[in-house]
Amino acid sequence: MNSLVALIRREIQELWNSPWQLALVSYIPILSILCLWWLFSAGLPRQLPVAVVDSDHSQLSRMLTRKLQANPVVAPQNFVDLSSAVTAMKQSQVYGIVVLPYGLQRDLITGHSPVIDVRYNSQFLLVGKLLSSQIQLTLGSGLLEVAGVKQLLQGVPKSQVASHLSPVTSQTTALFNRNNNYVSFLVPPVLVALWQLLAMLTFSNSLSRELTPEGCFAAESGIWPRVWAKIAVFTPILLMHGGFILALLYQYLALPVAGSLSLLILAQLAMLLAVWLLVLLVFFIMRDSARMVSFGTALFAPAFAFMGITFPVHEMPMLAQWWRLIMPSSHYVDSHISIVSYGVGWETIALQLTSYWGFLCIIPVLFWLSRRIEKAADAESNRQVIDADLASKNSVADL
Amino acid sequence: MSNKIMSFWQLVSAELKAIVADKAIAVTLFGGVLFYSVLYPLPYLHQVPTEQQLVVVDLDRSSLSRRLIRHADASAKISVIGQVTSISQAQSWIESGRAHGLLVIPEGFRRDLLLGKGVTLSYGGDASYFLIYSAVAEGLVTVGMDAGKQVQLLGMLAKGVAPKQADLSLNSVKINSVPAFNPSLGYTPYVVPGLFLLILHQTLLIGTGILGAGQWRRKGYWREVSPLQLVCGRISAFMLIYLFFSSFYVGFCFYWYQVSVQASLTLVALWMLPFLLATSAAGIALSSLFVRRDLPTQVLLLVSMPIMFVSGFVWPLALIPEPLIWLSQVIPAVPAIMGMLELNQMGASWTSVMPKWLQLWALFAIFFVLAWYGVTRRLKPAVDETS
């Protein structure tokens, strides 16, 4: 027990003496978390520029432009001709084009059906899809008013006009994220991905300190006491960062959360332990600081894409769904959504945590690898002693 | 004179050898570039979410409500997986992940419609996942509109309106909404062009970073040439390697992942040139800040997500705070990605992307001077030691 306390003290000492490690656990996470939040802080896309080419110049076309103006998502910009609007769209100055054709009002009155052309920039998929539905909604409701006037002219009683125009109305509800806020949709998984990177980096840096010549493979107590000490030091530190993320999102920004935050912290703890296991595995296999980091990077850098937040998991190819399970963050995100959106209790979370079972298989492999390495290290150190003897003899001889 | 040219090529080949011989660099450059070209787009290969599971709460149980359900099921975006009797049951289906959306058909749906009263259908989609939500909402709105139109048509026909005229008055104005540049609304054409330039950028920075960081404190061919020569030689060596990588990414991968390509080969090459030059110069300048070989990867790993989001291909530039955009302009990937999208994916003319191109050249000039200065600083003390 005493030795463990001593090891923990040594671990904290090393953390204090390494500027980069200290940065990794202090200002780098805070800066990057705040930076990423700031990036998405707009939350709701609004005032997106859309080119309106009004060739009709009628009362109707101006009314439709005003309707677009009234939509918070759309910021209509008037263009005189189509070609300049197209150029602006190609330079991504506008995200969509609405063409109100010549003779729009006349065709509508005389019973021809005119066509309003809408083009939206789907290269920027997120903006494009949003604009497409908003522009169609706005134009549709604008045209409905015109149709209502027509109904009244035909002698339909005013009380029935609405149900004549659209007998089936719809009420669409975005469940669990009422106003489609991108902060509560994107920022938590982005920050979790970042947090996972930080955990991987700090832990593998700390482990690779043991690779120096005075490192611990040859120490008589073996590597495990030091690994326990590292886990004991870095788990609370990283949990503090995780707690900071939760406090920022769900306390300071007051994003809606249905379940309890303590369950989220439990889920974070499970994720951290899984990250530690993976990093230990990489450490025992690679035993080189630069290669460890490279490998960890290759593994964890695409974590965000595999979480299944932006692109749903059940639409991924099988291979991607398997690869996804290697990353602890994907397991965590499932629990995160369950708690934050659905407000599930601890029984469901306990059930979800069992999805980490695959990581338990790493433990015996770790023991086996560490045993092998320790043996090799013992042999190596013996040889080194002999080498040192030889070297000293040689140097004596040189003298 | 000939001796000088020879020595330059010798330097470049020494650089290439050092890059290939260093396992960490070789793994990052060759392994990373190949591995990521497969791994990153892997989740998105199916492009568009279809057949989202929908649970129906049918409180009407009429012929019309059943037809509505069949129509919903026929939509490509939705698949009806079952019916439940109450909304709370539907809720538990959604929470357990069995369904992602619900449709509530109110009691008296058919009767009210036939009586000429309006009815309201309620849709809900799980907005914890936006793509799922938008697929469910789009599918159901279309189905609802269709059902409404059919009822209207029946009503009009019953009143003795001619079918053709009835059809015309139902669709008095056609809104022809078409996606431009990414006609299939696919996910890989959306993510791949920007992401792949970012991968090239990050691996190039890491490669130059590790190479430099490993060399400053040791002796080798890099001390036998002047700093200016070393910078030029190193840029040339990395340019040579990245010539192949960019051809693979921008040429083959764009084709493989069905990215829409609009610019000519010459224009794309002309665009990539200052991007790669500026990035390798920036990498060498950065490398002079490091002496530990495992640091460049860590630093660049941490900044890669912010760079991805600030470059404006995922989250629109119009919504990113101005100060962040100004700061990000010094990163070669930021103007390069946006310019590439405009030039190659949206078909903008060369003159309109010219400012960004010049910006890349300016970045190259600045980073080149910084690299020269940094390398001079790094190589100086050791010279004193040896003398």
mmCIF file of N, CA and C in Angstrom, chain A residues 255-321:
data_model
loop_
_atom_site.group_PDB
_atom_site.id
_atom_site.type_symbol
_atom_site.label_atom_id
_atom_site.label_comp_id
_atom_site.label_asym_id
_atom_site.label_seq_id
_atom_site.Cartn_x
_atom_site.Cartn_y
_atom_site.Cartn_z
ATOM 1 N N LEU A 255 -28.268 23.081 -21.670
ATOM 2 C CA LEU A 255 -28.919 22.263 -22.687
ATOM 3 C C LEU A 255 -29.822 21.258 -21.974
ATOM 4 N N PRO A 256 -30.927 20.901 -22.615
ATOM 5 C CA PRO A 256 -31.848 19.991 -21.929
ATOM 6 C C PRO A 256 -31.219 18.623 -21.693
ATOM 7 N N VAL A 257 -31.397 18.088 -20.509
ATOM 8 C CA VAL A 257 -30.915 16.741 -20.221
ATOM 9 C C VAL A 257 -32.000 16.031 -19.421
ATOM 10 N N ALA A 258 -32.369 14.835 -19.914
ATOM 11 C CA ALA A 258 -33.510 14.162 -19.308
ATOM 12 C C ALA A 258 -33.100 13.292 -18.126
ATOM 13 N N GLY A 259 -31.904 12.691 -18.196
ATOM 14 C CA GLY A 259 -31.496 11.767 -17.148
ATOM 15 C C GLY A 259 -30.625 12.451 -16.111
ATOM 16 N N SER A 260 -29.895 11.638 -15.349
ATOM 17 C CA SER A 260 -29.076 12.232 -14.293
ATOM 18 C C SER A 260 -27.622 12.309 -14.745
ATOM 19 N N LEU A 261 -26.960 13.400 -14.368
ATOM 20 C CA LEU A 261 -25.578 13.614 -14.785
ATOM 21 C C LEU A 261 -24.627 12.618 -14.121
ATOM 22 N N SER A 262 -25.000 12.122 -12.924
ATOM 23 C CA SER A 262 -24.094 11.187 -12.263
ATOM 24 C C SER A 262 -23.971 9.893 -13.074
ATOM 25 N N LEU A 263 -25.071 9.510 -13.737
ATOM 26 C CA LEU A 263 -24.998 8.330 -14.600
ATOM 27 C C LEU A 263 -24.042 8.579 -15.765
ATOM 28 N N LEU A 264 -24.062 9.822 -16.282
ATOM 29 C CA LEU A 264 -23.158 10.165 -17.378
ATOM 30 C C LEU A 264 -21.715 10.026 -16.931
ATOM 31 N N ILE A 265 -21.445 10.459 -15.681
ATOM 32 C CA ILE A 265 -20.070 10.350 -15.178
ATOM 33 C C ILE A 265 -19.674 8.886 -15.051
ATOM 34 N N LEU A 266 -20.615 8.059 -14.639
ATOM 35 C CA LEU A 266 -20.346 6.618 -14.567
ATOM 36 C C LEU A 266 -19.989 6.078 -15.957
ATOM 37 N N ALA A 267 -20.763 6.514 -16.957
ATOM 38 C CA ALA A 267 -20.492 6.061 -18.326
ATOM 39 C C ALA A 267 -19.126 6.553 -18.785
ATOM 40 N N GLN A 268 -18.766 7.772 -18.377
ATOM 41 C CA GLN A 268 -17.447 8.295 -18.740
ATOM 42 C C GLN A 268 -16.337 7.456 -18.103
ATOM 43 N N LEU A 269 -16.575 7.043 -16.856
ATOM 44 C CA LEU A 269 -15.576 6.232 -16.171
ATOM 45 C C LEU A 269 -15.363 4.928 -16.935
ATOM 46 N N ALA A 270 -16.455 4.293 -17.354
ATOM 47 C CA ALA A 270 -16.333 3.038 -18.102
ATOM 48 C C ALA A 270 -15.562 3.259 -19.386
ATOM 49 N N MET A 271 -15.840 4.406 -20.059
ATOM 50 C CA MET A 271 -15.143 4.685 -21.310
ATOM 51 C C MET A 271 -13.653 4.872 -21.066
ATOM 52 N N LEU A 272 -13.319 5.604 -19.983
ATOM 53 C CA LEU A 272 -11.907 5.838 -19.675
ATOM 54 C C LEU A 272 -11.176 4.525 -19.448
ATOM 55 N N LEU A 273 -11.800 3.629 -18.670
ATOM 56 C CA LEU A 273 -11.143 2.354 -18.392
ATOM 57 C C LEU A 273 -10.894 1.592 -19.689
ATOM 58 N N ALA A 274 -11.857 1.664 -20.591
ATOM 59 C CA ALA A 274 -11.667 0.981 -21.877
ATOM 60 C C ALA A 274 -10.524 1.618 -22.658
ATOM 61 N N VAL A 275 -10.428 2.962 -22.614
ATOM 62 C CA VAL A 275 -9.315 3.637 -23.299
ATOM 63 C C VAL A 275 -7.990 3.193 -22.692
ATOM 64 N N TRP A 276 -7.932 3.116 -21.347
ATOM 65 C CA TRP A 276 -6.683 2.688 -20.691
ATOM 66 C C TRP A 276 -6.280 1.301 -21.198
ATOM 67 N N LEU A 277 -7.249 0.388 -21.278
ATOM 68 C CA LEU A 277 -6.934 -0.969 -21.724
ATOM 69 C C LEU A 277 -6.355 -0.961 -23.132
ATOM 70 N N LEU A 278 -6.986 -0.178 -24.024
ATOM 71 C CA LEU A 278 -6.503 -0.129 -25.405
ATOM 72 C C LEU A 278 -5.089 0.438 -25.460
ATOM 73 N N VAL A 279 -4.870 1.532 -24.705
ATOM 74 C CA VAL A 279 -3.550 2.158 -24.747
ATOM 75 C C VAL A 279 -2.500 1.203 -24.181
ATOM 76 N N LEU A 280 -2.854 0.479 -23.115
ATOM 77 C CA LEU A 280 -1.916 -0.487 -22.547
ATOM 78 C C LEU A 280 -1.551 -1.555 -23.572
ATOM 79 N N LEU A 281 -2.575 -1.993 -24.312
ATOM 80 C CA LEU A 281 -2.322 -3.016 -25.330
ATOM 81 C C LEU A 281 -1.339 -2.492 -26.370
ATOM 82 N N VAL A 282 -1.594 -1.260 -26.847
ATOM 83 C CA VAL A 282 -0.698 -0.657 -27.834
ATOM 84 C C VAL A 282 0.699 -0.518 -27.243
ATOM 85 N N PHE A 283 0.761 -0.134 -25.975
ATOM 86 C CA PHE A 283 2.051 0.065 -25.308
ATOM 87 C C PHE A 283 2.845 -1.225 -25.263
ATOM 88 N N PHE A 284 2.185 -2.316 -24.847
ATOM 89 C CA PHE A 284 2.908 -3.579 -24.725
ATOM 90 C C PHE A 284 3.326 -4.123 -26.079
ATOM 91 N N ILE A 285 2.571 -3.784 -27.114
ATOM 92 C CA ILE A 285 2.930 -4.301 -28.432
ATOM 93 C C ILE A 285 4.032 -3.447 -29.067
ATOM 94 N N MET A 286 3.891 -2.103 -28.975
ATOM 95 C CA MET A 286 4.794 -1.221 -29.718
ATOM 96 C C MET A 286 6.085 -0.936 -28.942
ATOM 97 N N ARG A 287 5.943 -0.503 -27.699
ATOM 98 C CA ARG A 287 7.056 -0.113 -26.846
ATOM 99 C C ARG A 287 7.974 0.917 -27.510
ATOM 100 N N ASP A 288 7.354 1.922 -28.164
ATOM 101 C CA ASP A 288 8.111 3.029 -28.733
ATOM 102 C C ASP A 288 7.196 4.233 -28.711
ATOM 103 N N SER A 289 7.671 5.345 -28.144
ATOM 104 C CA SER A 289 6.750 6.452 -27.876
ATOM 105 C C SER A 289 6.145 7.011 -29.157
ATOM 106 N N ALA A 290 6.994 7.264 -30.193
ATOM 107 C CA ALA A 290 6.469 7.875 -31.416
ATOM 108 C C ALA A 290 5.481 6.937 -32.103
ATOM 109 N N ARG A 291 5.822 5.630 -32.132
ATOM 110 C CA ARG A 291 4.939 4.687 -32.821
ATOM 111 C C ARG A 291 3.635 4.502 -32.051
ATOM 112 N N MET A 292 3.726 4.534 -30.713
ATOM 113 C CA MET A 292 2.502 4.420 -29.911
ATOM 114 C C MET A 292 1.538 5.529 -30.240
ATOM 115 N N VAL A 293 2.083 6.754 -30.289
ATOM 116 C CA VAL A 293 1.220 7.894 -30.575
ATOM 117 C C VAL A 293 0.653 7.791 -31.990
ATOM 118 N N SER A 294 1.514 7.374 -32.939
ATOM 119 C CA SER A 294 1.025 7.240 -34.318
ATOM 120 C C SER A 294 -0.109 6.239 -34.385
ATOM 121 N N PHE A 295 0.071 5.127 -33.692
ATOM 122 C CA PHE A 295 -0.950 4.087 -33.750
ATOM 123 C C PHE A 295 -2.243 4.553 -33.080
ATOM 124 N N GLY A 296 -2.074 5.175 -31.916
ATOM 125 C CA GLY A 296 -3.249 5.697 -31.219
ATOM 126 C C GLY A 296 -3.985 6.717 -32.076
ATOM 127 N N THR A 297 -3.206 7.549 -32.771
ATOM 128 C CA THR A 297 -3.808 8.535 -33.661
ATOM 129 C C THR A 297 -4.615 7.859 -34.755
ATOM 130 N N ALA A 298 -3.986 6.870 -35.383
ATOM 131 C CA ALA A 298 -4.679 6.184 -36.476
ATOM 132 C C ALA A 298 -5.981 5.585 -35.977
ATOM 133 N N LEU A 299 -5.944 5.091 -34.749
ATOM 134 C CA LEU A 299 -7.126 4.421 -34.207
ATOM 135 C C LEU A 299 -8.218 5.421 -33.834
ATOM 136 N N PHE A 300 -7.820 6.493 -33.144
ATOM 137 C CA PHE A 300 -8.828 7.347 -32.512
ATOM 138 C C PHE A 300 -9.177 8.602 -33.304
ATOM 139 N N ALA A 301 -8.355 8.990 -34.276
ATOM 140 C CA ALA A 301 -8.655 10.238 -34.987
ATOM 141 C C ALA A 301 -10.020 10.191 -35.683
ATOM 142 N N PRO A 302 -10.399 9.085 -36.328
ATOM 143 C CA PRO A 302 -11.704 9.116 -36.989
ATOM 144 C C PRO A 302 -12.867 8.766 -36.060
ATOM 145 N N ALA A 303 -12.666 8.817 -34.745
ATOM 146 C CA ALA A 303 -13.709 8.357 -33.823
ATOM 147 C C ALA A 303 -15.037 9.062 -34.064
ATOM 148 N N PHE A 304 -14.963 10.356 -34.383
ATOM 149 C CA PHE A 304 -16.190 11.126 -34.539
ATOM 150 C C PHE A 304 -17.062 10.577 -35.671
ATOM 151 N N ALA A 305 -16.409 10.211 -36.780
ATOM 152 C CA ALA A 305 -17.173 9.716 -37.929
ATOM 153 C C ALA A 305 -17.891 8.419 -37.591
ATOM 154 N N PHE A 306 -17.283 7.642 -36.673
ATOM 155 C CA PHE A 306 -17.848 6.323 -36.390
ATOM 156 C C PHE A 306 -18.856 6.333 -35.244
ATOM 157 N N MET A 307 -19.055 7.499 -34.630
ATOM 158 C CA MET A 307 -19.968 7.532 -33.497
ATOM 159 C C MET A 307 -21.403 7.283 -33.913
ATOM 160 N N GLY A 308 -21.715 7.615 -35.146
ATOM 161 C CA GLY A 308 -23.083 7.388 -35.594
ATOM 162 C C GLY A 308 -24.017 8.523 -35.258
ATOM 163 N N ILE A 309 -23.454 9.691 -34.949
ATOM 164 C CA ILE A 309 -24.308 10.844 -34.670
ATOM 165 C C ILE A 309 -24.692 11.526 -35.971
ATOM 166 N N THR A 310 -23.686 11.847 -36.783
ATOM 167 C CA THR A 310 -23.989 12.524 -38.035
ATOM 168 C C THR A 310 -24.591 11.552 -39.039
ATOM 169 N N PHE A 311 -24.002 10.385 -39.147
ATOM 170 C CA PHE A 311 -24.522 9.386 -40.078
ATOM 171 C C PHE A 311 -24.931 8.167 -39.263
ATOM 172 N N PRO A 312 -26.213 7.755 -39.352
ATOM 173 C CA PRO A 312 -26.710 6.732 -38.422
ATOM 174 C C PRO A 312 -25.983 5.396 -38.530
ATOM 175 N N VAL A 313 -25.827 4.743 -37.387
ATOM 176 C CA VAL A 313 -25.049 3.505 -37.312
ATOM 177 C C VAL A 313 -25.649 2.415 -38.191
ATOM 178 N N HIS A 314 -26.983 2.263 -38.132
ATOM 179 C CA HIS A 314 -27.560 1.136 -38.861
ATOM 180 C C HIS A 314 -27.516 1.334 -40.368
ATOM 181 N N GLU A 315 -27.026 2.520 -40.819
ATOM 182 C CA GLU A 315 -26.862 2.718 -42.263
ATOM 183 C C GLU A 315 -25.419 2.479 -42.682
ATOM 184 N N MET A 316 -24.530 2.252 -41.706
ATOM 185 C CA MET A 316 -23.125 2.014 -42.054
ATOM 186 C C MET A 316 -22.958 0.594 -42.577
ATOM 187 N N PRO A 317 -21.933 0.383 -43.415
ATOM 188 C CA PRO A 317 -21.632 -0.984 -43.837
ATOM 189 C C PRO A 317 -21.224 -1.825 -42.619
ATOM 190 N N MET A 318 -21.356 -3.130 -42.732
ATOM 191 C CA MET A 318 -21.045 -4.029 -41.622
ATOM 192 C C MET A 318 -19.647 -3.769 -41.059
ATOM 193 N N LEU A 319 -18.685 -3.628 -41.971
ATOM 194 C CA LEU A 319 -17.290 -3.462 -41.561
ATOM 195 C C LEU A 319 -17.143 -2.225 -40.665
ATOM 196 N N ALA A 320 -17.825 -1.149 -41.056
ATOM 197 C CA ALA A 320 -17.763 0.079 -40.255
ATOM 198 C C ALA A 320 -18.409 -0.149 -38.901
ATOM 199 N N GLN A 321 -19.476 -0.924 -38.875
ATOM 200 C CA GLN A 321 -20.146 -1.175 -37.596
ATOM 201 C C GLN A 321 -19.251 -1.972 -36.657
#
